XYZ file of C-alpha atoms in Angstrom:
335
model
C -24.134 38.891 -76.675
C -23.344 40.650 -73.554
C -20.459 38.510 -71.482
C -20.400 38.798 -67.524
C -17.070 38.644 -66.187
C -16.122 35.899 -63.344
C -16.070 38.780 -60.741
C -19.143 40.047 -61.476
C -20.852 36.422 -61.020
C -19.317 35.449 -57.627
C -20.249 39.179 -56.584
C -24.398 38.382 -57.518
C -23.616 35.007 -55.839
C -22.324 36.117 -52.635
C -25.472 38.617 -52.609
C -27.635 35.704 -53.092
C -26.021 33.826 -50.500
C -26.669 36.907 -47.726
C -30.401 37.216 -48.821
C -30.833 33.588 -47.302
C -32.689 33.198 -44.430
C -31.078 30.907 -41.239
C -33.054 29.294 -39.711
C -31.861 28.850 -36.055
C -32.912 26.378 -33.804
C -35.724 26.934 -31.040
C -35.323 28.441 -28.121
C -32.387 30.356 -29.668
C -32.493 33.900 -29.745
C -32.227 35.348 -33.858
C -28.575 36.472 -34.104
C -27.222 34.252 -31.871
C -24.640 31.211 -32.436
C -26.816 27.882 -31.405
C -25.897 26.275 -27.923
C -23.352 23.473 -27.721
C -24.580 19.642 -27.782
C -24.462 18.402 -24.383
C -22.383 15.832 -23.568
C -23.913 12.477 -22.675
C -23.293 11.230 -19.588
C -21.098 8.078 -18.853
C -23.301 5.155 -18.683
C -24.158 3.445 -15.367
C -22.147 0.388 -16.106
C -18.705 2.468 -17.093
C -19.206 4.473 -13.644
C -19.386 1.071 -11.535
C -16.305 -0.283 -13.891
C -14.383 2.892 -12.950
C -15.124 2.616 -8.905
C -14.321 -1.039 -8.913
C -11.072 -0.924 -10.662
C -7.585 -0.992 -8.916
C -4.744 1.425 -10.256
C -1.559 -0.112 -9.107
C 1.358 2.340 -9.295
C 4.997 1.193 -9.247
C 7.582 3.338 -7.797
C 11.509 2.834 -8.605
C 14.028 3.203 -6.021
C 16.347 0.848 -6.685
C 19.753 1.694 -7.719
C 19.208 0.877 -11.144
C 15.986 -0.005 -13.993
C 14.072 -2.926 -13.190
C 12.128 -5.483 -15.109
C 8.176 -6.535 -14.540
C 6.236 -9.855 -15.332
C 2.868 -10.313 -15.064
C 1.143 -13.578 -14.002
C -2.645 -13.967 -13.909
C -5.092 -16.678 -12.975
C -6.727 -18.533 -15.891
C -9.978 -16.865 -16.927
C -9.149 -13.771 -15.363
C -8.878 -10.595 -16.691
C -6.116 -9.265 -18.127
C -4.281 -6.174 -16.370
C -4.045 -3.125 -18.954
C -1.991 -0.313 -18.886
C -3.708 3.605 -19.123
C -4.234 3.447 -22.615
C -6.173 0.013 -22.205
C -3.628 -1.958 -23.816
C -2.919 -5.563 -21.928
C 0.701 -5.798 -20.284
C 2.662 -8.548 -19.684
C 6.529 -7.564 -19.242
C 7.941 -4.002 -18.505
C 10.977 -1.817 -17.681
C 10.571 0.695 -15.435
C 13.518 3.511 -15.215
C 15.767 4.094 -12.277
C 13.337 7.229 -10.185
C 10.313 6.676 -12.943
C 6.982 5.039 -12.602
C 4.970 2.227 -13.951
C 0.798 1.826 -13.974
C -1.182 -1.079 -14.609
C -4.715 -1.518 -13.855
C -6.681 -4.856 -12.940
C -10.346 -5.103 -12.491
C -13.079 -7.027 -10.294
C -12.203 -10.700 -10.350
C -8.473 -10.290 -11.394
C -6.357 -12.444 -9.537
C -2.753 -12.308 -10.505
C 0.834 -11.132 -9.004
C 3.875 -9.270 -10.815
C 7.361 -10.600 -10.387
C 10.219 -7.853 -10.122
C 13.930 -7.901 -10.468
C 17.060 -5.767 -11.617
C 16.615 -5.510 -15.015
C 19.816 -6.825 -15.587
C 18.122 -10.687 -14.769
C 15.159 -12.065 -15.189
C 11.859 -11.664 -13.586
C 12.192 -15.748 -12.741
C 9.823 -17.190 -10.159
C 11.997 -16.659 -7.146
C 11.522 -12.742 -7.589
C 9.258 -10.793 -4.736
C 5.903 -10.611 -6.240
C 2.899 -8.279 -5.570
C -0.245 -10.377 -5.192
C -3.606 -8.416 -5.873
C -6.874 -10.467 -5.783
C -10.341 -8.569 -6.819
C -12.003 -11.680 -6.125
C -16.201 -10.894 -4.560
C -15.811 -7.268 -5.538
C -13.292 -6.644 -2.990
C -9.814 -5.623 -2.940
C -6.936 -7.662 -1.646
C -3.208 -7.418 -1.870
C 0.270 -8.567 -0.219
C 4.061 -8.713 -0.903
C 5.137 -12.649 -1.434
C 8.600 -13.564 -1.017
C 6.964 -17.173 -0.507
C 9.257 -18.322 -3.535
C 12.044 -16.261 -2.976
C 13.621 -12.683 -2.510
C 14.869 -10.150 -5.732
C 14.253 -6.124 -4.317
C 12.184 -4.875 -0.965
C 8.995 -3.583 -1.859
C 6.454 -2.169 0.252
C 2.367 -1.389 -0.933
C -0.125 0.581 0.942
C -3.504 1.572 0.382
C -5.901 4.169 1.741
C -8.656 2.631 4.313
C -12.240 4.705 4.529
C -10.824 6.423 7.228
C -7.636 7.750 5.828
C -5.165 5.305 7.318
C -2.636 3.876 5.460
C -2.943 0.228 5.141
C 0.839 -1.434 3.929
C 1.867 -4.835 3.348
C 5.834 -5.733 2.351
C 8.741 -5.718 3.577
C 11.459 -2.597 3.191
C 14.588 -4.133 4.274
C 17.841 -5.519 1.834
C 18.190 -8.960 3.112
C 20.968 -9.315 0.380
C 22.511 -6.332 2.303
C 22.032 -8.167 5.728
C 23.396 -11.574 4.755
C 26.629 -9.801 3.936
C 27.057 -8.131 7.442
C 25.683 -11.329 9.452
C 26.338 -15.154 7.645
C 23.895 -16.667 10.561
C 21.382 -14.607 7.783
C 22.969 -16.053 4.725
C 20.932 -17.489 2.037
C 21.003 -21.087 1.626
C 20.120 -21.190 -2.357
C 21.601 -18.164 -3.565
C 20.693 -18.209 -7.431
C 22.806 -16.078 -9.337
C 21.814 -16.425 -12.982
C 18.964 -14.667 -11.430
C 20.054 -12.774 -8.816
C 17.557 -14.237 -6.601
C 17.758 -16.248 -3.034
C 15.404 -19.351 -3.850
C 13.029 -19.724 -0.419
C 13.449 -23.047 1.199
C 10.878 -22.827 3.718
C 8.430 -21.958 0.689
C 6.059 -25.102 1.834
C 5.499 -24.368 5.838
C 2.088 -24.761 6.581
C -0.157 -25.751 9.183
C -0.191 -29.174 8.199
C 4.058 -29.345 8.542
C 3.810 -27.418 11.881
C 6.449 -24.934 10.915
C 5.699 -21.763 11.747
C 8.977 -19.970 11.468
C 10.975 -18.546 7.992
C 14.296 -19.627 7.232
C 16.711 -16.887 8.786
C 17.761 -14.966 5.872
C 13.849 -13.933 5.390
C 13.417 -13.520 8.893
C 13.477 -9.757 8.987
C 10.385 -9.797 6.807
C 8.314 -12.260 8.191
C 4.050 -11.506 9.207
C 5.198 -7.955 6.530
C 5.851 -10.018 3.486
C 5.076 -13.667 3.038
C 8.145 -15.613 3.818
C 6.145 -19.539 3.835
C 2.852 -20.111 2.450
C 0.560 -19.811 5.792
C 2.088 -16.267 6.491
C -1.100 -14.993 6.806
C -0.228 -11.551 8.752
C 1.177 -10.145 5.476
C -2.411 -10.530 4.030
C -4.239 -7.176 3.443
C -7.792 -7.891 2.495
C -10.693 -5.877 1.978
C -9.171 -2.670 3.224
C -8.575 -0.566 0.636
C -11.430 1.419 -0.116
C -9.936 4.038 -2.525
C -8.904 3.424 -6.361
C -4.720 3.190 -5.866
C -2.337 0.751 -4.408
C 0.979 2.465 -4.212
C 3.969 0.268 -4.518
C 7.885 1.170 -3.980
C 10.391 -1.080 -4.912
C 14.140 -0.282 -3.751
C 15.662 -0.275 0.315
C 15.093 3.502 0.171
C 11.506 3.461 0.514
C 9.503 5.039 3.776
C 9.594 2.264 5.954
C 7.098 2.277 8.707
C 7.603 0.762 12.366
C 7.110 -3.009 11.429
C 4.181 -4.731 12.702
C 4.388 -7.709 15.135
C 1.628 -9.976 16.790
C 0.528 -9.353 20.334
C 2.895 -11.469 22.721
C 6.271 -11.148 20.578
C 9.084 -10.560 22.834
C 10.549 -7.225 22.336
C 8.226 -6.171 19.877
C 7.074 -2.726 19.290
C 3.017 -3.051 19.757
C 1.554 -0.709 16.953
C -1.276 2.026 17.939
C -3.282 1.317 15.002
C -4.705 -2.167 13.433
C -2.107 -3.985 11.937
C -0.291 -2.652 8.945
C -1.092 0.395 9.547
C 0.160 3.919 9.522
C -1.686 7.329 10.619
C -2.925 9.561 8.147
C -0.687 11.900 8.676
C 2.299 9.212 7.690
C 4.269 9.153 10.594
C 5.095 5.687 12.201
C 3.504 4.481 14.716
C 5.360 4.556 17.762
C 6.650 1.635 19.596
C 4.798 0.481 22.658
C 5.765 -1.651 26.189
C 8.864 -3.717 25.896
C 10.108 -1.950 22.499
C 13.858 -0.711 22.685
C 14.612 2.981 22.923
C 15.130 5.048 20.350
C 18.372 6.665 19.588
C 19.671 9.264 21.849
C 16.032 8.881 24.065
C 17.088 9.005 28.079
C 17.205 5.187 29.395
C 13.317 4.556 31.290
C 14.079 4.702 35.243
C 14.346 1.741 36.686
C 11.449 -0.144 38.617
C 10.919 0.578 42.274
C 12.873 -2.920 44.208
C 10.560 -4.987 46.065
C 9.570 -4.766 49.656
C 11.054 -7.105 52.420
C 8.381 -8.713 53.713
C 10.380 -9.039 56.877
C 10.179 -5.205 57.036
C 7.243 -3.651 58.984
C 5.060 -1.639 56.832
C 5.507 2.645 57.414
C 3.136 3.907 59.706
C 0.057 5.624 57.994
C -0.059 9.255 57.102
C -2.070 11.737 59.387
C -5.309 13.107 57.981
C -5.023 16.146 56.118
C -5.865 18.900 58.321
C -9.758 20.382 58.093
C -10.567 16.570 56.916
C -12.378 14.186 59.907
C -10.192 10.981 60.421
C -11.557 7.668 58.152
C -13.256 10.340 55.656
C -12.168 10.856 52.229
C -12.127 14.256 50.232
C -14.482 15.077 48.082
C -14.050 15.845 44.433
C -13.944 14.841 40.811
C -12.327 11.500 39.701
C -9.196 11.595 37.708
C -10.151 11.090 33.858
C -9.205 7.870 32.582
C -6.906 8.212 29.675
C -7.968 7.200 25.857
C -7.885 3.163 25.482
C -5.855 2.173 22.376
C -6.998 -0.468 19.793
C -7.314 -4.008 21.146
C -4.491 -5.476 19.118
């Protein structure tokens, strides 16, 4: 009997294996590698989840890490980090950055703190309500004061709309006691708020003075309603800083405020371009800017009045020239 060596039979199998014919699919052309499956599209549903969500990015400029805590409404859903996990507590690294996101009908607030103390209840808290498909948010120090932290969003128009408050009240108690905190916690490094409960009803409309410096850009007592930014962010991302070196912005004050800068854009607002609005009538100078002349004194009205000018030469007496009216300037927002 004749034996075939191993070689020899994968040699007549590999011939075998080339005499096949491939059959590729139609429409191909005979050669040719078949086309890639396409890929399906994202359904209708995931699209719409994607628009409505709100990315929330944290920003760390304090001097050191700090510590999250989330807090949500019963029956809400739960905010979840990029990889769809649910948070709850976090660390976020001196300079580093920290993403949640929360979806339509979330309602909930994060407290922060040094994380070297807990994020108690007296921390400053972002609020963020998604409540009738619409996006809300604010910066609460209703219960109490931890870091500054300021949050702006992007309008339809490009402006910048920002709610918080940038300034270190802990810093500003030290240099003035008239701003002192009354209930200085220090297990939690926190200044408890003790006009927490001014409302309408109480007829209190004013914060206790070491929040003062924040009040209508944070809420410093529950009906603090000028802190409130709702329905105006039309992109995906709130941007949050936490730490007394974030931008600050030229702070927002109602209409009628003595010595208040009067913003050129809705309130809470920057320009697209970033820079601050600039202060309007009856808002101090800036540095080094020339002092404004003085106004022109009054007339006596025992003095008689300077005898009119002669008519312009050329011109009949009692006529007026002819000519183009001055342009009116551009009218700012009504604020």
């Amino acid at each position: 009997m004749r034996v075939i060596s191993s070689t020899a039979l994968l040699a007549v199998a590999a011939a075998a294996v080339h005499a096949l014919p491939i059959n590729y699919p139609p429409g191909s052309e005979q050669g040719s590698p078949p086309a890639p499956a396409t890929t399906a599209a994202p359904s209708p549903a995931a699209v719409k989840r994607a628009v409505d969500q709100l990315t929330i990015i944290l920003t760390n400029q304090h001097s050191a890490a700090i510590t999250t805590r989330h807090a949500i409404e019963p029956g809400v859903p739960k905010p979840v980090d990029p990889q769809q996990k649910e948070v709850k507590e976090g660390k976020i690294e001196k300079g580093a950055k920290g993403v949640y996101i929360v979806s339509p009908n979330y309602i909930g607030s994060v407290f922060v703190n040094d994380a070297k103390f807990p994020a108690s209840q007296h921390c400053t808290q972002i609020e963020v309500s998604m409540k009738q498909g619409k996006k809300g948010f604010d910066i609460s120090n209703v219960t109490g004061f931890t870091l500054p932290i300021i949050c702006g969003c992007e309008a339809a128009d490009g402006s910048i709309y920002e709610s918080g408050c940038g300034h270190d009240l802990v810093g500003d108690a030290k240099k003035d006691p008239a701003k002192a905190c009354k209930n200085w916690i220090q297990s939690e490094n926190a200044c408890a708020n003790p006009n927490r409960d001014n409302t309408k009803a109480s007829g209190k409309f004013v914060p206790a003075p070491f929040f003062e410096a924040c009040a209508r850009e944070s809420y410093t007592y529950v009906d603090d309603h000028d802190a409130n930014r709702w329905d105006f962010c039309k992109k995906n991302t709130l941007s949050c800083c936490v730490g007394p070196s974030c931008p600050k912005r030229v702070p927002y004050r109602p209409k009628g405020s003595p010595s208040a800068p009067v913003p050129s854009a809705p309130p809470g607002t920057r320009p697209k371009d970033g820079s601050p609005n600039p202060p309007g009538p009856g808002a101090p100078p800036a540095p080094g800017a020339p002092p404004a002349p003085a106004p022109p004194a009054p007339a006596n009205p025992k003095t008689p009045p300077p005898p009119p000018s002669p008519p312009a030469p050329g011109r009949p007496e009692g006529k007026k020239a002819k000519g183009r009216k001055s342009p009116k300037g551009p009218k700012g927002p009504k604020i």
